[in-house]
Coordinates of C-alpha atoms in Angstrom, one line a residue:
X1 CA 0.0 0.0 0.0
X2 CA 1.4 3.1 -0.9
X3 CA 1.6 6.3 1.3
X4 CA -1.2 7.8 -0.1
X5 CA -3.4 4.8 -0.3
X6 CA -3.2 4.9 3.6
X7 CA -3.4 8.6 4.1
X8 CA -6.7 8.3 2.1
X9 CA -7.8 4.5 4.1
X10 CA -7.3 7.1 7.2
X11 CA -9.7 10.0 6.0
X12 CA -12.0 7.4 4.9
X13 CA -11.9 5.2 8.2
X14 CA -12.4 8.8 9.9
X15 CA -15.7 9.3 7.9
X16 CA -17.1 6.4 8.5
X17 CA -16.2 6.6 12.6
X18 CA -18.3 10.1 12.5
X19 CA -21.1 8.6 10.2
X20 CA -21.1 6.0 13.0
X21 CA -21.0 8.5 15.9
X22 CA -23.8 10.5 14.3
X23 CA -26.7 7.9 14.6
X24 CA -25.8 6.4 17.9
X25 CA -23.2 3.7 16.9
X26 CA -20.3 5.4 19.4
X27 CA -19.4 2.4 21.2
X28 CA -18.9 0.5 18.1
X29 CA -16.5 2.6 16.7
X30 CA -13.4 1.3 19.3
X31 CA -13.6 -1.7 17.6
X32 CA -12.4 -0.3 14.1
X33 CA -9.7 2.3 15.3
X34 CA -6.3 1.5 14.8
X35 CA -4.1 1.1 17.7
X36 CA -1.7 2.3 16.0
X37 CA -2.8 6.0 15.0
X38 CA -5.4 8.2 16.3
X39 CA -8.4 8.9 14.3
X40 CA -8.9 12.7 14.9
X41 CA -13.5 13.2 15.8
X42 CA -15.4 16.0 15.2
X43 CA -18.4 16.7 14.6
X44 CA -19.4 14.1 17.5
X45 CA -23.1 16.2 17.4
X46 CA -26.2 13.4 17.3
X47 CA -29.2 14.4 15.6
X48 CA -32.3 14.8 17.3
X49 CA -34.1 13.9 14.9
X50 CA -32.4 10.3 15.2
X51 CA -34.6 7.6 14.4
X52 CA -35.5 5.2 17.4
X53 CA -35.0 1.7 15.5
X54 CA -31.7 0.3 15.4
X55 CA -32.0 -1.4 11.8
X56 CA -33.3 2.0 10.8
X57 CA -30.2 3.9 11.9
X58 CA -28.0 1.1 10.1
X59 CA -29.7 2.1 7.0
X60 CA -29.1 5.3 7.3
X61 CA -25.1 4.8 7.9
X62 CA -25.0 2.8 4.4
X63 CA -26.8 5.3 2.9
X64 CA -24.7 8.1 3.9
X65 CA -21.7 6.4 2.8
X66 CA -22.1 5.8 -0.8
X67 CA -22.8 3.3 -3.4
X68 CA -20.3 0.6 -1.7
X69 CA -21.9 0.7 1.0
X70 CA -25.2 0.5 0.1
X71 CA -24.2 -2.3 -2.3
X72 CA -23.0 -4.1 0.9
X73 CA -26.3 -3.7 2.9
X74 CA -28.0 -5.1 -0.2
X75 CA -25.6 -8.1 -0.1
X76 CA -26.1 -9.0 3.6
X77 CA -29.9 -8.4 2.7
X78 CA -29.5 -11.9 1.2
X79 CA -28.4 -13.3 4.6
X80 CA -30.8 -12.9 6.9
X81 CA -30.1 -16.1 9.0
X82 CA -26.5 -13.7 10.3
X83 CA -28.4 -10.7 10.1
X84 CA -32.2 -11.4 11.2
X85 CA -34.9 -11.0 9.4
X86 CA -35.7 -7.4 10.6
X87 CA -32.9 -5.8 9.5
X88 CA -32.6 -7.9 6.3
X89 CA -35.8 -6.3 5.4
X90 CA -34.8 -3.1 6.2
X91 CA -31.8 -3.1 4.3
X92 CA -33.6 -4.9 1.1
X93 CA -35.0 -0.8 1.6
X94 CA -31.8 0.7 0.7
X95 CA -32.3 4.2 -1.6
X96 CA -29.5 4.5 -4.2
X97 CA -28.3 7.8 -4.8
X98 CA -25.8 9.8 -6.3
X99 CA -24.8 13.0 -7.6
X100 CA -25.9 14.1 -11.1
X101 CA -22.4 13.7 -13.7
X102 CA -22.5 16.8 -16.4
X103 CA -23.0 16.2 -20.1
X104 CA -19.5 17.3 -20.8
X105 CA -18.6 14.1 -18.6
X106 CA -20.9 11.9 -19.7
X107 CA -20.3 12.5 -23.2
X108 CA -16.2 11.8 -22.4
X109 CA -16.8 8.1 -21.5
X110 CA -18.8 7.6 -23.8
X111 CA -16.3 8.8 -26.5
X112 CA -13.6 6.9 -24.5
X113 CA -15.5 3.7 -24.4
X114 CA -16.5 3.8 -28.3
X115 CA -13.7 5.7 -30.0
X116 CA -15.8 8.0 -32.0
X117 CA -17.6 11.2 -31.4
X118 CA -20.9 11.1 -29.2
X119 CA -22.9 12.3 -32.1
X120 CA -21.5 9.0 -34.4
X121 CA -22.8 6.6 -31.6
X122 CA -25.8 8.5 -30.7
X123 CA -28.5 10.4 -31.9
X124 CA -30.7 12.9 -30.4
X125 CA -28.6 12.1 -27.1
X126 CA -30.6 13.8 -24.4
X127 CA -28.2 16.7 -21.9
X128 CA -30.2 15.6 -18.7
X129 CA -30.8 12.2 -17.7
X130 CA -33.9 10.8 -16.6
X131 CA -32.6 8.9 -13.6
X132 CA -29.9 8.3 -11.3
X133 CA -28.4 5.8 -9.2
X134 CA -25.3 5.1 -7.4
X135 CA -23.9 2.8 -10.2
X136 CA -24.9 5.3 -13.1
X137 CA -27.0 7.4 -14.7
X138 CA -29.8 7.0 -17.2
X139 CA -30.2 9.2 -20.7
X140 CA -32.4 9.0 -23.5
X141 CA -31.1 8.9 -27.6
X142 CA -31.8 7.3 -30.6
X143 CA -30.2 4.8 -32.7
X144 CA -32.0 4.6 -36.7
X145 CA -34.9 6.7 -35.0
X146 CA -35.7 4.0 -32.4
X147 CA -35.9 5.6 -28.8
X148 CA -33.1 3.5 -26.6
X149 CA -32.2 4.2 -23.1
X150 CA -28.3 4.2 -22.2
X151 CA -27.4 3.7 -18.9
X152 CA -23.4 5.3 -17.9
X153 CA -21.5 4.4 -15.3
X154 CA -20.4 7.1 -12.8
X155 CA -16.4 8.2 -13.1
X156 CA -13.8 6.7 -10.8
X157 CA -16.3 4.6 -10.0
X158 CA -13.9 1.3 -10.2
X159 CA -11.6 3.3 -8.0
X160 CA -13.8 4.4 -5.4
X161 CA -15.3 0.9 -5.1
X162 CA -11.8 -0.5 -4.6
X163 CA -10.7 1.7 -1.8
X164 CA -14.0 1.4 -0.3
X165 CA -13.5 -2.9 -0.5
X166 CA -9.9 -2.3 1.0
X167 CA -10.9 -0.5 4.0
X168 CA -14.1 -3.0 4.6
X169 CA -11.6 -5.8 4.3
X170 CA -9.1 -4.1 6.9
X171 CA -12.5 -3.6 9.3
X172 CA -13.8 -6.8 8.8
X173 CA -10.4 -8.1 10.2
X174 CA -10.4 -6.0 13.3
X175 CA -13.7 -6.9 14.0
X176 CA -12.8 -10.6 13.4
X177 CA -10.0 -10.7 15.9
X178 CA -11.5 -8.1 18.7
X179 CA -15.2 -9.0 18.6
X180 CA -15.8 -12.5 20.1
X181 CA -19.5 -12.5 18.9
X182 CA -17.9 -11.1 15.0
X183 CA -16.4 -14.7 14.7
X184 CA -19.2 -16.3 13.9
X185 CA -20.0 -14.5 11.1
X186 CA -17.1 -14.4 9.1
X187 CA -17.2 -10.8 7.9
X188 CA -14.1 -11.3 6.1
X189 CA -15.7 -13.9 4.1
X190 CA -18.4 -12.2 3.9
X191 CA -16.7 -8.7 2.5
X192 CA -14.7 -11.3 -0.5
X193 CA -18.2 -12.3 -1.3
X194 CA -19.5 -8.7 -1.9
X195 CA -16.3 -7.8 -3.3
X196 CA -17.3 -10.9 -6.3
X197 CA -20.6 -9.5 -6.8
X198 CA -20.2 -5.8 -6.6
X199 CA -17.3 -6.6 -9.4
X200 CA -19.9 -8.8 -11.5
X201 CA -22.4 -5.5 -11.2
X202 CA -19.9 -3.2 -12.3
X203 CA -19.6 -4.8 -15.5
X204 CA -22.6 -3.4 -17.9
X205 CA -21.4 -6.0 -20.3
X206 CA -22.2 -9.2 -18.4
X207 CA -25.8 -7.3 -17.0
X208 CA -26.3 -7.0 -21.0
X209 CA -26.1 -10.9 -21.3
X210 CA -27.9 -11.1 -18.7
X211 CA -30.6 -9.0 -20.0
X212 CA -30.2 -10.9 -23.4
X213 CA -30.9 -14.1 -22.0
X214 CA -33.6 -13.4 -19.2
X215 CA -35.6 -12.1 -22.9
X216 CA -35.0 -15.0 -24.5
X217 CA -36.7 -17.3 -21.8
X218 CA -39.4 -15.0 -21.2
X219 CA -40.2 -13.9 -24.9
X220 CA -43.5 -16.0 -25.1
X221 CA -44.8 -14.5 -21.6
X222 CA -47.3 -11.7 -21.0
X223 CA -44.0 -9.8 -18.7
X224 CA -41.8 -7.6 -21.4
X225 CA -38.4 -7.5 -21.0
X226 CA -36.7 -4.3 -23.0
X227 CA -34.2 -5.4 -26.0
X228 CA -30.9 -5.3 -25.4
X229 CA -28.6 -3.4 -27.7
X230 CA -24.9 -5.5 -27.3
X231 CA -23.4 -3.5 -30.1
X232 CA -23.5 -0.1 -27.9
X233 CA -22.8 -1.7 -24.9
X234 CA -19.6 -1.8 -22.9
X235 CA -18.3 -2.8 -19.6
X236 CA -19.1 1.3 -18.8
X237 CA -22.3 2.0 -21.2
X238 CA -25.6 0.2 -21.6
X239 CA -27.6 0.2 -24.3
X240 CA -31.4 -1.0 -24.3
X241 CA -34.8 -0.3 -25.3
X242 CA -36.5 3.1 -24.2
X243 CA -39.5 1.7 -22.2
X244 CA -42.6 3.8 -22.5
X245 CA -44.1 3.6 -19.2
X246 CA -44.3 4.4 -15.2
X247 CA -42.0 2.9 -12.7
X248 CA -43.9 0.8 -10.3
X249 CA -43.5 3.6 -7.7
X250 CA -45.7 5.6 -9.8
X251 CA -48.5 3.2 -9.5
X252 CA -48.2 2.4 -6.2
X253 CA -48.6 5.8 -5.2
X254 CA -51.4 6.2 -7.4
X255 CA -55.1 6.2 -6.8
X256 CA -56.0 6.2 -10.7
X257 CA -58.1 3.7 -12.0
X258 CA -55.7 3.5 -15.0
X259 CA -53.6 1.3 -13.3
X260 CA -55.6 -2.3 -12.8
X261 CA -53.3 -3.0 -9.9
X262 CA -54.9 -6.8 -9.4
X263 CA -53.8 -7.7 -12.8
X264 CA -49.6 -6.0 -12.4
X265 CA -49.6 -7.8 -9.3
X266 CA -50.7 -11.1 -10.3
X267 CA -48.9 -10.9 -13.7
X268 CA -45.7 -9.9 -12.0
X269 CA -46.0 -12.6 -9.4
X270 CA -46.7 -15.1 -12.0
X271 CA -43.4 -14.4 -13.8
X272 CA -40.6 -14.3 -10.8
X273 CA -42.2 -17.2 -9.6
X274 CA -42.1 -19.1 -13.2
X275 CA -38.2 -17.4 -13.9
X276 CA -37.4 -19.2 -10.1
X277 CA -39.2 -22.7 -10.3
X278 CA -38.9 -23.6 -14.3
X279 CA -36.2 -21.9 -15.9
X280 CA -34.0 -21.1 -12.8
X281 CA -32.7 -18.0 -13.7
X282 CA -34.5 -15.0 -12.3
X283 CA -34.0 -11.5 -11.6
X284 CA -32.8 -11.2 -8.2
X285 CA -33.6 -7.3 -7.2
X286 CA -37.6 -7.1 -7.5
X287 CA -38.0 -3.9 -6.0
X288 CA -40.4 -1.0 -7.6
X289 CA -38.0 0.7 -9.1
X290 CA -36.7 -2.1 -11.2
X291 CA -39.8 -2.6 -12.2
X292 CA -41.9 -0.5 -15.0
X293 CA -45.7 -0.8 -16.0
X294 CA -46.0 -0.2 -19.4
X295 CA -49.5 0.2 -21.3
X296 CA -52.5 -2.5 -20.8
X297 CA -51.0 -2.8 -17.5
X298 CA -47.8 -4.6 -18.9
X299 CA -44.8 -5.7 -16.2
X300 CA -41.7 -5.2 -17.6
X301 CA -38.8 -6.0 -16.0
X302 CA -35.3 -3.3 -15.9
X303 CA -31.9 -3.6 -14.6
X304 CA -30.2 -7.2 -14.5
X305 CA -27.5 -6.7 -12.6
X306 CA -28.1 -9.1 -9.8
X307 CA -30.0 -12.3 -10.8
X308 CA -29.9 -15.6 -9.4
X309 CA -29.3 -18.7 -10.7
X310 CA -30.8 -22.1 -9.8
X311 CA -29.7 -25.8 -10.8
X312 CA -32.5 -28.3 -11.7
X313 CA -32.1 -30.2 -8.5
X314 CA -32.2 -27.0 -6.4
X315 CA -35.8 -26.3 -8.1
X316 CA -36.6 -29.6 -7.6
X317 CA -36.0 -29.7 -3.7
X318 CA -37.4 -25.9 -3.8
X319 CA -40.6 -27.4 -5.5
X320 CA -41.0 -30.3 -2.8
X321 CA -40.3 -28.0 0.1
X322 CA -43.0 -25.4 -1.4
X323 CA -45.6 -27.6 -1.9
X324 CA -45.1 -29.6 2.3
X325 CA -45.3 -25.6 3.6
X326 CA -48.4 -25.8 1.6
X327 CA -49.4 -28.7 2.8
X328 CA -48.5 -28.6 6.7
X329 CA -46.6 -31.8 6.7
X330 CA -43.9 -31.4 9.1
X331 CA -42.7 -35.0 8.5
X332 CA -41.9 -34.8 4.9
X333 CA -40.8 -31.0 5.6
X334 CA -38.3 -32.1 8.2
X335 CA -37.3 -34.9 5.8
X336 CA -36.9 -32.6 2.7
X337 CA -34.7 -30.2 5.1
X338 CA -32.5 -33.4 6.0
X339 CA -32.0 -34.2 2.7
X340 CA -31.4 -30.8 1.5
X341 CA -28.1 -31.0 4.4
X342 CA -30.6 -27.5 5.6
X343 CA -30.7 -29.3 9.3
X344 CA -28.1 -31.3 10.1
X345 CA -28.5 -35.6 9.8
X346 CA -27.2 -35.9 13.3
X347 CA -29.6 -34.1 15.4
X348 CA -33.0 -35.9 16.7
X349 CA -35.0 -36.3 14.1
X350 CA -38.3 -36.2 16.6
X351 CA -37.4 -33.5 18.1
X352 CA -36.8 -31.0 14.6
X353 CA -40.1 -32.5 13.3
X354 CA -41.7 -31.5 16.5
X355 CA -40.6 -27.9 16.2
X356 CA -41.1 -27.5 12.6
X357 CA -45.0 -28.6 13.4
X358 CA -45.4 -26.1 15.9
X359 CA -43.9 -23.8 13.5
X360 CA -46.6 -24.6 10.9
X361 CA -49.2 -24.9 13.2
X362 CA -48.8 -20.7 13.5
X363 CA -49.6 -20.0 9.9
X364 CA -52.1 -23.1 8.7
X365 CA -55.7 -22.5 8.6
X366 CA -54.3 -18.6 7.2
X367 CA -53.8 -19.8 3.3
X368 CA -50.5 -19.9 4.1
X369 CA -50.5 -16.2 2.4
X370 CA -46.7 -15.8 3.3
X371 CA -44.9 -19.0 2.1
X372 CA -41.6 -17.2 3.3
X373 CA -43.3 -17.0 6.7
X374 CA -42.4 -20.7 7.6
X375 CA -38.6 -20.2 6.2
X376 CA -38.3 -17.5 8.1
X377 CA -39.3 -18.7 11.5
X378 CA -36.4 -21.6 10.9
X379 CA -34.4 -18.6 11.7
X380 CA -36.3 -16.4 14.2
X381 CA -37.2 -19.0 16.7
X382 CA -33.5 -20.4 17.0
X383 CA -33.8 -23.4 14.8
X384 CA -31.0 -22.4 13.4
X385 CA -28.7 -22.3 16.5
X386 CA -30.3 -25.0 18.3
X387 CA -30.4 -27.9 15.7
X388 CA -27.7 -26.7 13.1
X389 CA -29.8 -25.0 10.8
X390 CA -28.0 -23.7 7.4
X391 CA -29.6 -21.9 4.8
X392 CA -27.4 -21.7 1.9
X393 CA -27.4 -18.0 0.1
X394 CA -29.0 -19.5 -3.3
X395 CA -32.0 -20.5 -0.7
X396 CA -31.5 -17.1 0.9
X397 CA -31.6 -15.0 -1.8
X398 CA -34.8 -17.2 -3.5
X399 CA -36.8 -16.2 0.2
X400 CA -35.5 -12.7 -0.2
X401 CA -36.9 -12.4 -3.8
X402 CA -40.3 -14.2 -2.9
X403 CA -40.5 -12.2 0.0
X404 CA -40.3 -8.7 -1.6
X405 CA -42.5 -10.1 -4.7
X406 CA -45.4 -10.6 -1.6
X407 CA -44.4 -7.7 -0.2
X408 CA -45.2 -6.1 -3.2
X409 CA -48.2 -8.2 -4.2
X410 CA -50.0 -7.2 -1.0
X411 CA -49.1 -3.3 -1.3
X412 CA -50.7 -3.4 -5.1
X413 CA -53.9 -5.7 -3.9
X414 CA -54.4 -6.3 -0.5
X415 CA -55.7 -10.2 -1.2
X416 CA -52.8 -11.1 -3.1
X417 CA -51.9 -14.6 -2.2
X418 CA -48.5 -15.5 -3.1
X419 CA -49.3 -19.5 -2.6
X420 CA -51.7 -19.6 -5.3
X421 CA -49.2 -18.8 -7.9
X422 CA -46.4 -21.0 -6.4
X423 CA -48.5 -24.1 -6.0
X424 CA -49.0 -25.4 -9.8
X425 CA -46.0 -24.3 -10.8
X426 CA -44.2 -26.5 -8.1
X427 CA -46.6 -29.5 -9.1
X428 CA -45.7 -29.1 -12.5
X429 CA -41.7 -29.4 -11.4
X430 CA -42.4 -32.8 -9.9
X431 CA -44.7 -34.2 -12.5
X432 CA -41.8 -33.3 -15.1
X433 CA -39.9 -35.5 -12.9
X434 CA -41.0 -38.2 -13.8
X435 CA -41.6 -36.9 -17.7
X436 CA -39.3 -39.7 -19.9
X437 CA -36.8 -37.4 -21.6
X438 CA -36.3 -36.0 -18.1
X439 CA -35.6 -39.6 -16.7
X440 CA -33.4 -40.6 -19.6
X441 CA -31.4 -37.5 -19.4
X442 CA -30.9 -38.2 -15.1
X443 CA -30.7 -42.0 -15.8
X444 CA -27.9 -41.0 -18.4
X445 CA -26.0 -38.9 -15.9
X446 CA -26.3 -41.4 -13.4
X447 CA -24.8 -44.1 -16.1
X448 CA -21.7 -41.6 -16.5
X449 CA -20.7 -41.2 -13.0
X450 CA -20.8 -45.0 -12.6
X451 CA -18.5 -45.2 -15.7
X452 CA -16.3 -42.8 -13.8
X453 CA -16.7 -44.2 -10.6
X454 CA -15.7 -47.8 -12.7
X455 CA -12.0 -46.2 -13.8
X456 CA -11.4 -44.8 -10.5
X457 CA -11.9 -47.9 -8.5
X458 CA -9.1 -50.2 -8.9
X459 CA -6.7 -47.1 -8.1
X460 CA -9.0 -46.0 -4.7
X461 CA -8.8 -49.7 -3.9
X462 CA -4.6 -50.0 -4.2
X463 CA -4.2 -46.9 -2.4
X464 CA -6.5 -48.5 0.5
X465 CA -5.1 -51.5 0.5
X466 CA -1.5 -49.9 0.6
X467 CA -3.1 -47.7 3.7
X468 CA -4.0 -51.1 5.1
X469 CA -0.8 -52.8 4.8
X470 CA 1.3 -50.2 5.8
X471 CA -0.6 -50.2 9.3
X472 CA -2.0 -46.2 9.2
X473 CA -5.9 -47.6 9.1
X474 CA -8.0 -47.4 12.0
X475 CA -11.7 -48.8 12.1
X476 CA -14.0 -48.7 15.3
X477 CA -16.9 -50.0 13.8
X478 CA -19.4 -52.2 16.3
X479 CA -21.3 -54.9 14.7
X480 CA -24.7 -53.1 14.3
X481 CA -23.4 -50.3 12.6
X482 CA -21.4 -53.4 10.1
X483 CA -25.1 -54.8 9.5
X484 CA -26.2 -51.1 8.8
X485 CA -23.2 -49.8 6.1
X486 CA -24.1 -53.5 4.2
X487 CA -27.5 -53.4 4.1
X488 CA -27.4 -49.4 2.6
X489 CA -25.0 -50.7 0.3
X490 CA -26.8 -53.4 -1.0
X491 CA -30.2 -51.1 -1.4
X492 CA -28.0 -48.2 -3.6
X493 CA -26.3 -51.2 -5.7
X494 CA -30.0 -52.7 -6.6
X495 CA -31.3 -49.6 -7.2
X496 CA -28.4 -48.5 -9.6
X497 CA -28.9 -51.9 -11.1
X498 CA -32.5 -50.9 -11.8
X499 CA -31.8 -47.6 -12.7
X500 CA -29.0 -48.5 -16.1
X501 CA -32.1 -51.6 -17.0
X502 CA -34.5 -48.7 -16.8
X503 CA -32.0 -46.8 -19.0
X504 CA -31.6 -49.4 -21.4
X505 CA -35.7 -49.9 -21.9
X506 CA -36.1 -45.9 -22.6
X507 CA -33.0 -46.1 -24.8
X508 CA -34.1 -49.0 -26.6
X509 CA -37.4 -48.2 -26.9
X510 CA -36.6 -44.4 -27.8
X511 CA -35.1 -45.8 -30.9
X512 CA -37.4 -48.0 -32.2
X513 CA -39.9 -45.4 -31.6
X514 CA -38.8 -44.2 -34.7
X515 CA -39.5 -47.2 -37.1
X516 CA -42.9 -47.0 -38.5
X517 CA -43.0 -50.8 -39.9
X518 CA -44.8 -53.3 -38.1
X519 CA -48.0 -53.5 -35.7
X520 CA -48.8 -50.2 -33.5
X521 CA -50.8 -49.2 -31.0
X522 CA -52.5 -45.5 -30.8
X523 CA -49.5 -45.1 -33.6
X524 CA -46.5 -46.5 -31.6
X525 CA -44.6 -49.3 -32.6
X526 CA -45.1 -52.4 -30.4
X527 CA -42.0 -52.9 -29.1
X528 CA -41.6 -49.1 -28.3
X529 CA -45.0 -48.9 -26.8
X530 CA -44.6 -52.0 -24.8
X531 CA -40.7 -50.9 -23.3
X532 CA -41.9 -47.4 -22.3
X533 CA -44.4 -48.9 -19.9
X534 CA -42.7 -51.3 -19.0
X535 CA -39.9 -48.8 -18.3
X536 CA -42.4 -46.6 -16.5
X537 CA -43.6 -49.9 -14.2
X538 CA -39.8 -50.0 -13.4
X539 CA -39.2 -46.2 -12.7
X540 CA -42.3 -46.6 -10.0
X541 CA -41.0 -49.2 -8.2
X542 CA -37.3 -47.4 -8.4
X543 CA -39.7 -44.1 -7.3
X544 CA -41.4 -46.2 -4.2
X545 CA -38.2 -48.3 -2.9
X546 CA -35.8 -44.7 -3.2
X547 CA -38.7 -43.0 -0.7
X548 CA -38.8 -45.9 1.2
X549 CA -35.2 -46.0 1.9
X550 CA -35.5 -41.7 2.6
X551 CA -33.7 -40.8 -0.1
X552 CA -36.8 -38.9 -2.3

């Protein structure tokens, strides 16, 4: 670090002690001196006008400090089970803000990131944007007489983000090693983790593709999402579609009967919930200003900076655990948790299943109107601490997203019921389950590993028996636990036995599907007809001994 790098980590560290000292934080603020200077404080005045709430007064410290900042408190808005609940919330409420940039240096980067003059990239480029954030700002042009919105990145930006990361880093290790109770939640970590996303964000380029692809999967829906213009965009400028429309703000401050606020709800709602179950990619940051309501009441969707990304057994186990909430089965809810590896194998299984019933019996009989209501009592009613609870952050930020979409719902119609729109879309991710291209393509996979598994074998088996032989192995194993390992054994090798057979039928049969000599039936070859139900006959039984044995 150079000298002036620390002269400025000193002013900054300084700033943030008085932001601190202003809303009441003053005792917190010994923790992040360094011993080995003195940070000079003025200004020690608290406001009068100091909010009472705590997570209130956090807010308002990341908000003061800048865009880094306020990126941070929207990042640990995605971890609630460190943070709580309340002040995840609170944070998801985060205003973005920034100064205004001129036209003189607006129309510089663009320049610098295009090579050209602004009027050769642009035309009708408006002086004054029409929004602002802490990333960039927004202004309006034209490209072949089309109206396009292009979205540029603050100046210094980069830099200021980097300096800001530095000093979080060199707080987040204080805290670490001076704060017992800091431990725990592994703000350094946490700070690399922000530091990955923010750096993701800042890259226009990769929202672009983001935007690109998030169109592409939702081009046949009722939501719009704006084109995406990849020749005018850079990793600074973004080029996309001028949408013609309100923010969501707009309506929901609105009282005019324009605005059929039933029908953006529900068609909103629909969407995010569709982009999370089936295609697993979704836009992460649902809140009203990313949001735009175009005419006929059309969603359409802005800003893709942060979206999240969900693999197909993710949405599976998100589909099951959905759809027990719904149900108030805490049996097959604390089983689905097991399996996720959400609660830990080794606690009492009794005992989790009896909390997680009381814990639904506080929301059934209400519709379950607030599916997130149940995940988030795993946290608020020390589940978490007490049986080992872990909610991994693509969980967290999927309840995060649901959570503001209901939010949301509610605000726009007040008997918006966020389980009525999750439910057949979560039965229609396990009936595709079961749909034959889906088995053949898991059946496949399954075939590969053990082909893998086959060609590793003999090595993992000299190396053991060279462990053995050299004396270094230890078993305790009693004779129960012998029984136990043999029998589980036995039960996966049937079932992988059952599983390639079942492979073989839907391969087989796939292909002579495609003969058309010979005796049919309702148009199917015989043989084809015949190995696909017999395949199916197969996949049941596979289906019944798997939940059976707990594995579902």
């Amino acid at each position: 670090m150079t000298f002036q790098e620390r002269r400025n980590d000193i002013a900054r560290i300084n700033e943030i002690v008085k932001v601190l000292i202003k809303y009441g934080f003053e005792s917190f603020t010994s923790y992040i001196s360094n011993k080995n200077y003195r940070i000079p404080l003025f200004n020690r005045n608290i406001s009068e006008e100091m909010p009472s709430d705590y997570n209130v007064r956090i807010r308002y410290v990341l908000e003061e400090l800048g865009t880094t900042f306020i990126k941070l408190g929207q990042t640990l808005s995605t971890y609630p089970e460190l943070i709580g609940f309340d002040l995840a919330e609170e944070l998801s409420k985060l205003q973005e803000s920034a100064p205004i940039d001129d036209y003189n240096t607006v129309s510089d980067i663009i320049e610098s990131e295009f090579s050209k003059p602004l009027n050769e990239v642009f035309e009708n480029f408006s002086e004054e944007p029409i929004a602002s954030a802490s990333i960039g700002q927004v202004h309006t042009a034209t490209i072949n007489n089309k109206p396009v919105a292009v979205k540029i990145q603050h100046p210094n930006l980069k830099q200021t983000i980097k300096s800001d990361i530095r000093i979080m880093k060199i707080i987040a290790n204080r805290l670490d090693n001076r704060l017992d109770m800091a431990k725990s939640y592994n703000l350094p970590g946490l700070v690399e983790v922000f530091e990955r996303d923010i750096k993701r964000e800042l890259d226009f380029e990769f929202e672009a593709m983001n935007g690109v692809h998030l169109q592409d999967l939702l081009k046949n829906d009722e939501v719009y999402v704006p084109k995406i213009y990849t020749e005018y965009t850079t990793s600074k400028v973004l080029t996309m579609e001028y949408l013609d429309g309100v923010s969501l703000n707009t309506v929901l401050k609105s009282d005019d009967k324009k605005y059929d606020k039933q029908k953006i709800a529900l068609q909103g709602a629909d969407s995010f919930i569709k982009q999370i179950l089936l295609y697993g990619f979704y836009h992460a940051d649902p809140h009203a200003g990313n949001i735009f309501v175009l005419k006929d009441n059309q969603v359409a969707f802005v800003d893709f900076g942060m979206m999240g990304h969900l693999d197909d057994d993710l949405r599976n186990d998100l589909a099951k655990l959905f759809l027990f909430i719904i149900e108030g089965d805490a049996k097959l809810l604390t089983k689905q948790l097991i399996y996720m590896g959400i609660v830990d194998d080794s606690v009492v299984y009794k005992d989790v299943e009896y909390e997680i019933m009381q814990l639904l019996d506080k929301y059934y009989g209400i519709q379950f109107n607030d599916i997130t209501g149940v995940l988030r009592g795993l946290i608020e009613d020390d589940l978490l601490n007490e049986y080992g609870i872990i909610l991994p952050r693509d969980l967290m930020m999927v309840i995060r997203t649901i959570s503001m979409i209901d939010d949301i719902g509610r605000e726009l119609y007040p008997e918006f019921n966020t389980t009525e729109i999750v439910k057949p879309y979560a039965l229609q991710i396990l009936v595709d389950t079961v749909h034959p291209k889906r088995l053949l393509t898991k059946t496949t996979s399954s075939i590969m590993d053990i082909h893998h598994l086959s060609k590793k074998l003999p090595e993992s088996l000299l190396n053991f028996f060279s462990i053995v032989e050299d004396g270094h192995l230890r078993i305790s194993v009693v004779d129960d636990e012998i029984t136990r390992i043999f029998q589980m054994l036995s039960r996966i090798v049937n079932e992988i036995v059952l599983a390639i057979i079942i492979a073989a039928l839907l391969i087989g049969s796939s292909m002579i599907m495609n003969i058309e000599k010979g005796l049919s039936i309702f148009g199917y070859p015989v043989l084809g007809f015949v190995g696909f139900t017999v395949s199916a006959i197969f996949g049941i039984v596979l289906i019944i001994l798997i939940v059976r044995g707990g594995n579902y």
